[in-house]
Short mmCIF file of C-alpha atoms and ligand atoms in Angstrom, two decimals:
data_model
loop_
_atom_site.label_atom_id
_atom_site.label_comp_id
_atom_site.label_asym_id
_atom_site.label_seq_id
_atom_site.Cartn_x
_atom_site.Cartn_y
_atom_site.Cartn_z
CA UNK A 13 0.00 0.00 0.00
CA UNK A 14 1.19 3.48 -0.83
CA UNK A 15 0.42 6.26 1.67
CA UNK A 16 -0.47 9.85 0.81
CA UNK A 17 3.22 10.84 0.78
CA UNK A 18 4.05 8.14 -1.75
CA UNK A 19 5.72 5.80 0.71
CA UNK A 20 5.22 2.08 0.35
CA UNK A 21 4.02 0.66 3.67
CA UNK A 22 5.22 -2.93 3.77
CA UNK A 23 6.57 -3.40 7.30
CA UNK A 24 4.71 -4.15 10.54
CA UNK A 25 6.32 -4.21 13.96
CA UNK A 26 4.33 -6.37 16.33
CA UNK A 27 4.69 -6.01 20.09
CA UNK A 28 3.55 -9.26 21.64
CA UNK A 29 3.86 -8.12 25.26
CA UNK A 30 4.42 -4.99 27.32
CA UNK A 31 6.17 -7.09 30.00
CA UNK A 32 9.93 -7.04 30.29
CA UNK A 33 12.60 -8.79 32.33
CA UNK A 34 14.72 -5.59 32.36
CA UNK A 35 14.10 -2.00 33.50
CA UNK A 36 16.20 0.16 31.18
CA UNK A 37 16.17 3.64 32.66
CA UNK A 38 15.79 5.37 29.27
CA UNK A 39 12.82 3.19 28.38
CA UNK A 40 10.79 2.82 31.57
CA UNK A 41 9.64 5.21 34.28
CA UNK A 42 11.30 5.05 37.70
CA UNK A 43 8.11 3.85 39.38
CA UNK A 44 7.76 1.06 36.77
CA UNK A 45 5.09 0.73 34.12
CA UNK A 46 1.45 -0.09 34.77
CA UNK A 47 1.02 -3.28 32.84
CA UNK A 48 -1.84 -3.97 30.47
CA UNK A 49 -4.37 -6.43 31.91
CA UNK A 50 -4.07 -9.98 30.66
CA UNK A 51 -7.43 -9.90 28.86
CA UNK A 52 -6.51 -6.69 27.08
CA UNK A 53 -3.42 -8.21 25.44
CA UNK A 54 -4.09 -9.60 21.99
CA UNK A 55 -4.19 -13.37 21.88
CA UNK A 56 -1.83 -15.04 19.42
CA UNK A 57 -4.76 -16.04 17.16
CA UNK A 58 -5.83 -12.41 17.03
CA UNK A 59 -2.36 -11.24 16.03
CA UNK A 60 -2.18 -13.98 13.39
CA UNK A 61 -5.46 -12.76 11.93
CA UNK A 62 -4.33 -9.13 11.83
CA UNK A 63 -1.04 -10.09 10.18
CA UNK A 64 -2.82 -12.27 7.62
CA UNK A 65 -5.06 -9.38 6.64
CA UNK A 66 -2.18 -6.88 6.68
CA UNK A 67 -0.21 -9.22 4.40
CA UNK A 68 -3.16 -9.17 2.04
CA UNK A 69 -2.77 -5.42 1.62
CA UNK A 70 0.98 -5.32 1.15
CA UNK A 71 2.74 -6.00 4.46
CA UNK A 72 5.58 -8.38 3.63
CA UNK A 73 7.90 -7.93 6.63
CA UNK A 74 7.11 -8.41 10.31
CA UNK A 75 9.34 -7.74 13.29
CA UNK A 76 8.39 -9.21 16.66
CA UNK A 77 9.17 -6.97 19.60
CA UNK A 78 7.91 -6.07 23.09
CA UNK A 79 8.48 -5.32 26.06
CA UNK A 80 10.68 -8.32 25.87
CA UNK A 81 9.10 -10.72 23.37
CA UNK A 82 10.87 -13.79 24.75
CA UNK A 83 9.13 -13.46 28.12
CA UNK A 84 5.73 -14.20 26.59
CA UNK A 85 4.92 -17.88 26.88
CA UNK A 86 4.65 -19.65 23.54
CA UNK A 87 6.52 -16.94 21.59
CA UNK A 88 8.49 -19.42 19.44
CA UNK A 89 5.42 -21.48 18.53
CA UNK A 90 3.55 -18.29 17.68
CA UNK A 91 6.40 -17.19 15.39
CA UNK A 92 6.40 -20.61 13.73
CA UNK A 93 2.67 -20.17 12.96
CA UNK A 94 3.31 -16.65 11.70
CA UNK A 95 5.93 -17.98 9.26
CA UNK A 96 3.28 -19.72 7.21
CA UNK A 97 1.34 -16.47 6.56
CA UNK A 98 0.92 -16.06 2.83
CA UNK A 99 2.67 -12.94 1.54
CA UNK A 100 5.14 -12.59 4.43
CA UNK A 101 8.72 -13.06 3.34
CA UNK A 102 10.60 -11.77 6.34
CA UNK A 103 10.16 -12.34 10.07
CA UNK A 104 12.66 -10.82 12.46
CA UNK A 105 12.95 -10.28 16.19
CA UNK A 106 14.17 -7.54 18.51
CA UNK A 107 15.27 -8.74 21.93
CA UNK A 108 17.33 -7.64 24.89
CA UNK A 109 19.14 -10.97 24.57
CA UNK A 110 18.78 -12.09 28.19
CA UNK A 111 16.82 -15.23 27.22
CA UNK A 112 18.33 -15.61 23.77
CA UNK A 113 20.75 -18.46 24.39
CA UNK A 114 18.10 -21.00 25.44
CA UNK A 115 15.62 -19.86 22.75
CA UNK A 116 17.97 -19.34 19.80
CA UNK A 117 17.66 -22.76 18.14
CA UNK A 118 13.87 -22.77 18.47
CA UNK A 119 13.62 -19.27 17.03
CA UNK A 120 15.76 -20.26 14.06
CA UNK A 121 13.61 -23.31 13.45
CA UNK A 122 10.50 -21.11 13.73
CA UNK A 123 11.74 -18.99 10.82
CA UNK A 124 13.59 -16.07 12.41
CA UNK A 125 16.86 -15.54 10.59
CA UNK A 126 17.40 -11.84 11.25
CA UNK A 127 17.83 -10.69 14.82
CA UNK A 128 18.39 -7.39 16.62
CA UNK A 129 19.91 -7.46 20.08
CA UNK A 130 19.91 -4.38 22.29
CA UNK A 131 23.16 -3.86 24.15
CA UNK A 132 24.03 -0.47 25.59
CA UNK A 133 27.26 -1.30 27.41
CA UNK A 134 30.04 -3.85 27.17
CA UNK A 135 30.86 -3.33 30.83
CA UNK A 136 29.02 -5.72 33.16
CA UNK A 137 28.52 -3.16 35.95
CA UNK A 138 27.32 -0.41 33.65
CA UNK A 139 25.06 -2.86 31.83
CA UNK A 140 23.46 -3.87 35.13
CA UNK A 141 23.11 -0.20 36.05
CA UNK A 142 21.31 0.92 32.87
CA UNK A 143 19.10 -2.18 32.65
CA UNK A 144 18.16 -2.37 36.32
CA UNK A 145 20.11 -5.53 37.09
CA UNK A 146 20.60 -7.25 33.72
CA UNK A 147 23.32 -9.88 33.31
CA UNK A 148 25.70 -8.93 30.50
CA UNK A 149 27.09 -12.47 30.33
CA UNK A 150 23.67 -13.85 29.42
CA UNK A 151 23.45 -11.42 26.47
CA UNK A 152 27.00 -12.19 25.30
CA UNK A 153 26.19 -15.92 25.45
CA UNK A 154 23.00 -15.27 23.43
CA UNK A 155 24.91 -13.37 20.76
CA UNK A 156 27.52 -16.13 20.52
CA UNK A 157 24.75 -18.70 20.16
CA UNK A 158 22.90 -16.91 17.34
CA UNK A 159 26.24 -16.48 15.57
CA UNK A 160 27.01 -20.18 15.98
CA UNK A 161 23.58 -21.18 14.66
CA UNK A 162 23.88 -18.94 11.60
CA UNK A 163 21.41 -16.06 12.08
CA UNK A 164 22.17 -13.30 9.59
CA UNK A 165 22.33 -10.40 9.90
CA UNK A 166 22.99 -10.09 13.61
CA UNK A 167 22.39 -6.48 14.60
CA UNK A 168 23.64 -5.07 17.88
CA UNK A 169 21.67 -1.93 18.77
CA UNK A 170 23.20 0.64 21.10
CA UNK A 171 21.21 3.62 22.30
CA UNK A 172 23.79 6.40 22.54
CA UNK A 173 23.53 8.11 25.92
CA UNK A 174 25.60 11.12 26.89
CA UNK A 175 27.48 10.57 30.13
CA UNK A 176 26.77 6.84 30.06
CA UNK A 177 28.22 5.02 27.06
CA UNK A 178 30.01 7.71 25.05
CA UNK A 179 33.28 6.36 26.44
CA UNK A 180 32.46 2.96 24.86
CA UNK A 181 31.87 4.15 21.31
CA UNK A 182 35.25 2.92 20.09
CA UNK A 183 34.80 -0.44 21.88
CA UNK A 184 31.53 -0.95 20.04
CA UNK A 185 33.02 0.23 16.75
CA UNK A 186 35.91 -2.21 17.15
CA UNK A 187 33.47 -5.04 17.80
CA UNK A 188 32.47 -4.60 14.14
CA UNK A 189 36.11 -5.01 13.15
CA UNK A 190 36.35 -8.44 14.75
CA UNK A 191 32.84 -9.85 14.30
CA UNK A 192 30.47 -9.94 11.32
CA UNK A 193 27.81 -8.02 13.21
CA UNK A 194 26.02 -4.81 12.29
CA UNK A 195 26.79 -2.55 15.23
CA UNK A 196 24.21 0.25 15.13
CA UNK A 197 24.09 3.45 17.14
CA UNK A 198 20.58 4.77 17.78
CA UNK A 199 19.86 8.31 18.87
CA UNK A 200 17.95 8.63 22.12
CA UNK A 201 14.38 9.73 21.49
CA UNK A 202 12.30 11.73 23.94
CA UNK A 203 9.49 9.27 24.41
CA UNK A 204 7.31 8.43 27.40
CA UNK A 205 8.18 9.28 31.01
CA UNK A 206 11.46 7.44 31.55
CA UNK A 207 13.59 7.45 34.67
CA UNK A 208 16.50 8.93 32.69
CA UNK A 209 16.22 12.57 31.62
CA UNK A 210 16.26 12.34 27.83
CA UNK A 211 16.88 15.94 26.90
CA UNK A 212 20.23 16.20 28.73
CA UNK A 213 21.37 12.72 27.58
CA UNK A 214 20.91 13.03 23.82
CA UNK A 215 24.09 12.35 21.85
CA UNK A 216 24.05 13.05 18.14
CA UNK A 217 25.22 10.36 15.73
CA UNK A 218 27.15 13.07 13.87
CA UNK A 219 29.53 13.24 16.83
CA UNK A 220 29.78 9.45 17.05
CA UNK A 221 30.53 9.08 13.34
CA UNK A 222 33.19 11.79 13.54
CA UNK A 223 34.81 10.13 16.52
CA UNK A 224 35.02 6.72 14.82
CA UNK A 225 36.14 8.41 11.59
CA UNK A 226 39.01 10.09 13.44
CA UNK A 227 40.39 6.65 14.38
CA UNK A 228 39.51 4.54 11.32
CA UNK A 229 38.68 4.99 7.67
CA UNK A 230 34.91 4.54 7.35
CA UNK A 231 33.59 3.33 3.99
CA UNK A 232 29.93 3.48 2.98
CA UNK A 233 28.56 -0.07 3.13
CA UNK A 234 25.31 0.32 1.22
CA UNK A 235 25.97 3.25 -1.08
CA UNK A 236 23.46 6.06 -1.02
CA UNK A 237 20.34 5.27 1.01
CA UNK A 238 17.30 4.58 -1.09
CA UNK A 239 13.63 4.58 -0.16
CA UNK A 240 13.69 0.81 0.22
CA UNK A 241 16.56 0.71 2.73
CA UNK A 242 15.95 0.65 6.44
CA UNK A 243 16.65 3.76 8.47
CA UNK A 244 20.30 2.92 9.21
CA UNK A 245 23.12 4.55 7.30
CA UNK A 246 25.66 1.79 6.99
CA UNK A 247 29.45 2.04 7.06
CA UNK A 248 32.33 -0.34 7.42
CA UNK A 249 35.72 0.22 8.98
CA UNK A 250 38.09 -0.61 6.13
CA UNK A 251 38.94 -4.32 6.48
CA UNK A 252 36.32 -4.94 9.19
CA UNK A 253 34.31 -8.17 9.43
CA UNK A 254 31.09 -6.35 10.23
CA UNK A 255 29.45 -2.98 9.66
CA UNK A 256 28.57 0.11 11.66
CA UNK A 257 25.14 1.69 11.32
CA UNK A 258 23.75 5.03 12.40
CA UNK A 259 20.04 5.41 13.08
CA UNK A 260 19.53 9.12 13.48
CA UNK A 261 15.86 10.02 13.86
CA UNK A 262 16.79 13.44 15.24
CA UNK A 263 19.98 14.60 13.53
CA UNK A 264 19.08 13.08 10.16
CA UNK A 265 15.37 12.43 9.94
CA UNK A 266 14.43 9.52 7.68
CA UNK A 267 10.65 9.94 7.66
CA UNK A 268 10.63 10.24 3.87
CA UNK A 269 11.46 6.54 3.69
CA UNK A 270 9.18 5.39 6.53
CA UNK A 271 7.58 2.09 5.54
CA UNK A 272 6.06 0.93 8.83
CA UNK A 273 3.14 0.51 11.16
CA UNK A 274 3.30 -0.68 14.76
CA UNK A 275 0.85 -3.01 16.45
CA UNK A 276 0.90 -2.65 20.23
CA UNK A 277 0.33 -5.55 22.59
CA UNK A 278 -3.21 -4.31 23.31
CA UNK A 279 -4.12 -4.17 19.64
CA UNK A 280 -3.67 -0.55 18.65
CA UNK A 281 -2.10 0.26 15.31
CA UNK A 282 0.24 3.24 15.73
CA UNK A 283 0.81 5.42 12.71
CA UNK A 284 4.18 6.84 13.84
CA UNK A 285 6.59 5.83 16.61
CA UNK A 286 6.69 9.40 17.89
CA UNK A 287 2.98 10.20 17.96
CA UNK A 288 0.22 8.68 20.07
CA UNK A 289 -2.24 8.70 17.17
CA UNK A 290 -3.49 5.18 16.54
CA UNK A 291 -6.35 3.01 15.30
CA UNK A 292 -7.88 0.49 17.68
CA UNK A 293 -8.15 -2.95 16.11
CA UNK A 294 -8.90 -4.93 19.25
CA UNK A 295 -12.43 -3.73 19.90
CA UNK A 296 -13.65 -4.28 16.33
CA UNK A 297 -11.84 -7.62 16.27
CA UNK A 298 -13.58 -8.77 19.45
CA UNK A 299 -16.91 -7.41 18.28
CA UNK A 300 -16.88 -9.75 15.33
CA UNK A 301 -15.76 -7.48 12.48
CA UNK A 302 -15.16 -9.02 9.08
CA UNK A 303 -11.78 -9.39 7.38
CA UNK A 304 -12.80 -6.61 5.00
CA UNK A 305 -13.58 -4.28 7.96
CA UNK A 306 -10.20 -5.05 9.47
CA UNK A 307 -8.46 -4.35 6.17
CA UNK A 308 -10.27 -0.99 6.03
CA UNK A 309 -9.06 -0.12 9.55
CA UNK A 310 -5.47 -0.95 8.59
CA UNK A 311 -5.82 1.23 5.48
CA UNK A 312 -7.22 4.01 7.71
CA UNK A 313 -4.07 3.85 9.85
CA UNK A 314 -1.89 4.03 6.74
CA UNK A 315 -3.87 7.05 5.55
CA UNK A 316 -3.18 8.78 8.88
CA UNK A 317 0.60 8.47 8.69
CA UNK A 318 2.12 11.93 9.11
CA UNK A 319 4.67 13.34 6.68
CA UNK A 320 7.27 13.36 9.47
CA UNK A 321 7.59 12.91 13.20
CA UNK A 322 7.12 15.74 15.64
CA UNK A 323 10.42 15.83 17.50
CA UNK A 324 12.41 18.92 16.58
CA UNK A 325 15.97 18.35 15.47
CA UNK A 326 17.61 20.90 17.74
CA UNK A 327 19.06 19.30 20.85
CA UNK A 328 17.13 19.98 24.00
CA UNK A 329 14.10 21.50 22.26
CA UNK A 330 12.07 18.43 21.56
CA UNK A 331 8.31 18.74 21.23
CA UNK A 332 7.06 15.60 22.91
CA UNK A 333 4.05 14.05 21.20
CA UNK A 334 4.53 10.51 22.44
CA UNK A 335 3.62 9.96 26.07
CA UNK A 336 3.53 6.17 25.82
CA UNK A 337 6.60 4.40 27.20
CA UNK A 338 8.81 2.76 24.62
CA UNK A 339 8.40 -0.62 26.32
CA UNK A 340 4.68 -0.51 25.49
CA UNK A 341 5.31 0.44 21.86
CA UNK A 342 8.17 -1.87 20.99
CA UNK A 343 10.71 0.60 19.59
N1 SAM B 30 13.02 -5.47 24.88
C1 SAM B 30 13.49 -5.52 23.54
C2 SAM B 30 14.82 -4.84 23.40
O1 SAM B 30 15.22 -4.12 24.33
O2 SAM B 30 15.45 -5.01 22.36
C3 SAM B 30 12.51 -4.98 22.51
C4 SAM B 30 11.73 -3.74 22.86
S1 SAM B 30 12.69 -2.27 23.07
C5 SAM B 30 11.45 -1.07 23.44
C6 SAM B 30 13.14 -1.92 21.37
C7 SAM B 30 14.29 -0.95 21.20
O3 SAM B 30 13.89 0.35 21.60
C8 SAM B 30 15.55 -1.29 21.98
O4 SAM B 30 16.64 -1.37 21.09
C9 SAM B 30 15.71 -0.11 22.91
O5 SAM B 30 17.04 0.15 23.18
C10 SAM B 30 15.04 0.99 22.13
N2 SAM B 30 14.63 2.14 22.92
C11 SAM B 30 13.91 2.16 24.05
N3 SAM B 30 13.72 3.42 24.48
C12 SAM B 30 14.34 4.22 23.58
C13 SAM B 30 14.50 5.65 23.46
N4 SAM B 30 13.97 6.48 24.34
N5 SAM B 30 15.19 6.13 22.40
C14 SAM B 30 15.74 5.27 21.48
N6 SAM B 30 15.60 3.94 21.54
C15 SAM B 30 14.93 3.42 22.59
FE1 SF4 B 31 12.84 -3.83 28.36
FE2 SF4 B 31 13.75 -3.40 25.90
FE3 SF4 B 31 12.72 -1.39 27.35
FE4 SF4 B 31 15.03 -2.39 28.09
S1 SF4 B 31 14.61 -1.36 26.14
S2 SF4 B 31 13.29 -1.98 29.46
S3 SF4 B 31 14.82 -4.49 27.55
S4 SF4 B 31 11.62 -3.14 26.61
#
């Protein structure tokens, strides 16, 4: 489906839970999140139905996210069922990696080949600090396991946070020298009511790229970005095994190539990550709507997609339009 700004919408991110086994301070409020009631979370059959209908109107890629998707019981079996949806040709997963090692083989068998792992520090103490007690070793073991099994690409996502991990930028960059991973720096977005103050912690990817470029020769890995590429600008350190990506929603907006919708765990279809505008699918679904009605609602969400997100580019002057916490949206 093409939206009113001529963008092809072919990608759906599906949050299967708002629960998480970590408490990242940039993602969740200090007092914790109020969780969605069990009955309000979409059942797997309901998600399968929505995806089947979305695939019928042009969605060909689905990413499973959360909260932490691997904490929802039956996640691997659900993904295996999703794999047989006609029209879908790509199923991927975003995880914090804590439970990845035990689930990796089952995920691969279920059809996930592409995986994103969030990892904001390579230092065990700092990792525990930012995640509210997470075990870095578990994540490292998960990454090693997906590498051993043959997932590709393996993307390591780092949210760049001033005063927290700016001293680890070169460590992350050098990880891409040694390993065939895509190491991607993501700019911190002012979303929700997190424990960490976003506005004073924003670190532009321009600075990160310059820092890495002052130590190594960076080559473009995917040429000039086209409308069909994801939001990351990809580079490679000359001779490196992997790549380095920059996802820069603030310093280098990529809304002109936005191809996505987001389904929240309680069945709302969000039209933009950074706006709370959405279309409720759960109520109509539970009130017995037809497949054609559901397709119309999905088209309505596509029609509502804004030309660009509402966060201003200048540091510290963000206009917040998204009050939902990132853990309830899925990133
Ligand atoms: N729990 C899984 C994980 O951490 O990968 C999936 C859900 S998490 C909400 C998805 C992604 O959003 C993670 O990579 C996380 O680092 C990122 N994220 C959360 N809050 C963010 C923020 N304020 N700005 C930028 N990225 C954020
Ligand atoms: Fe959980 Fe992911 Fe949010 Fe961290 S970023 S609290 S792992 S949902």
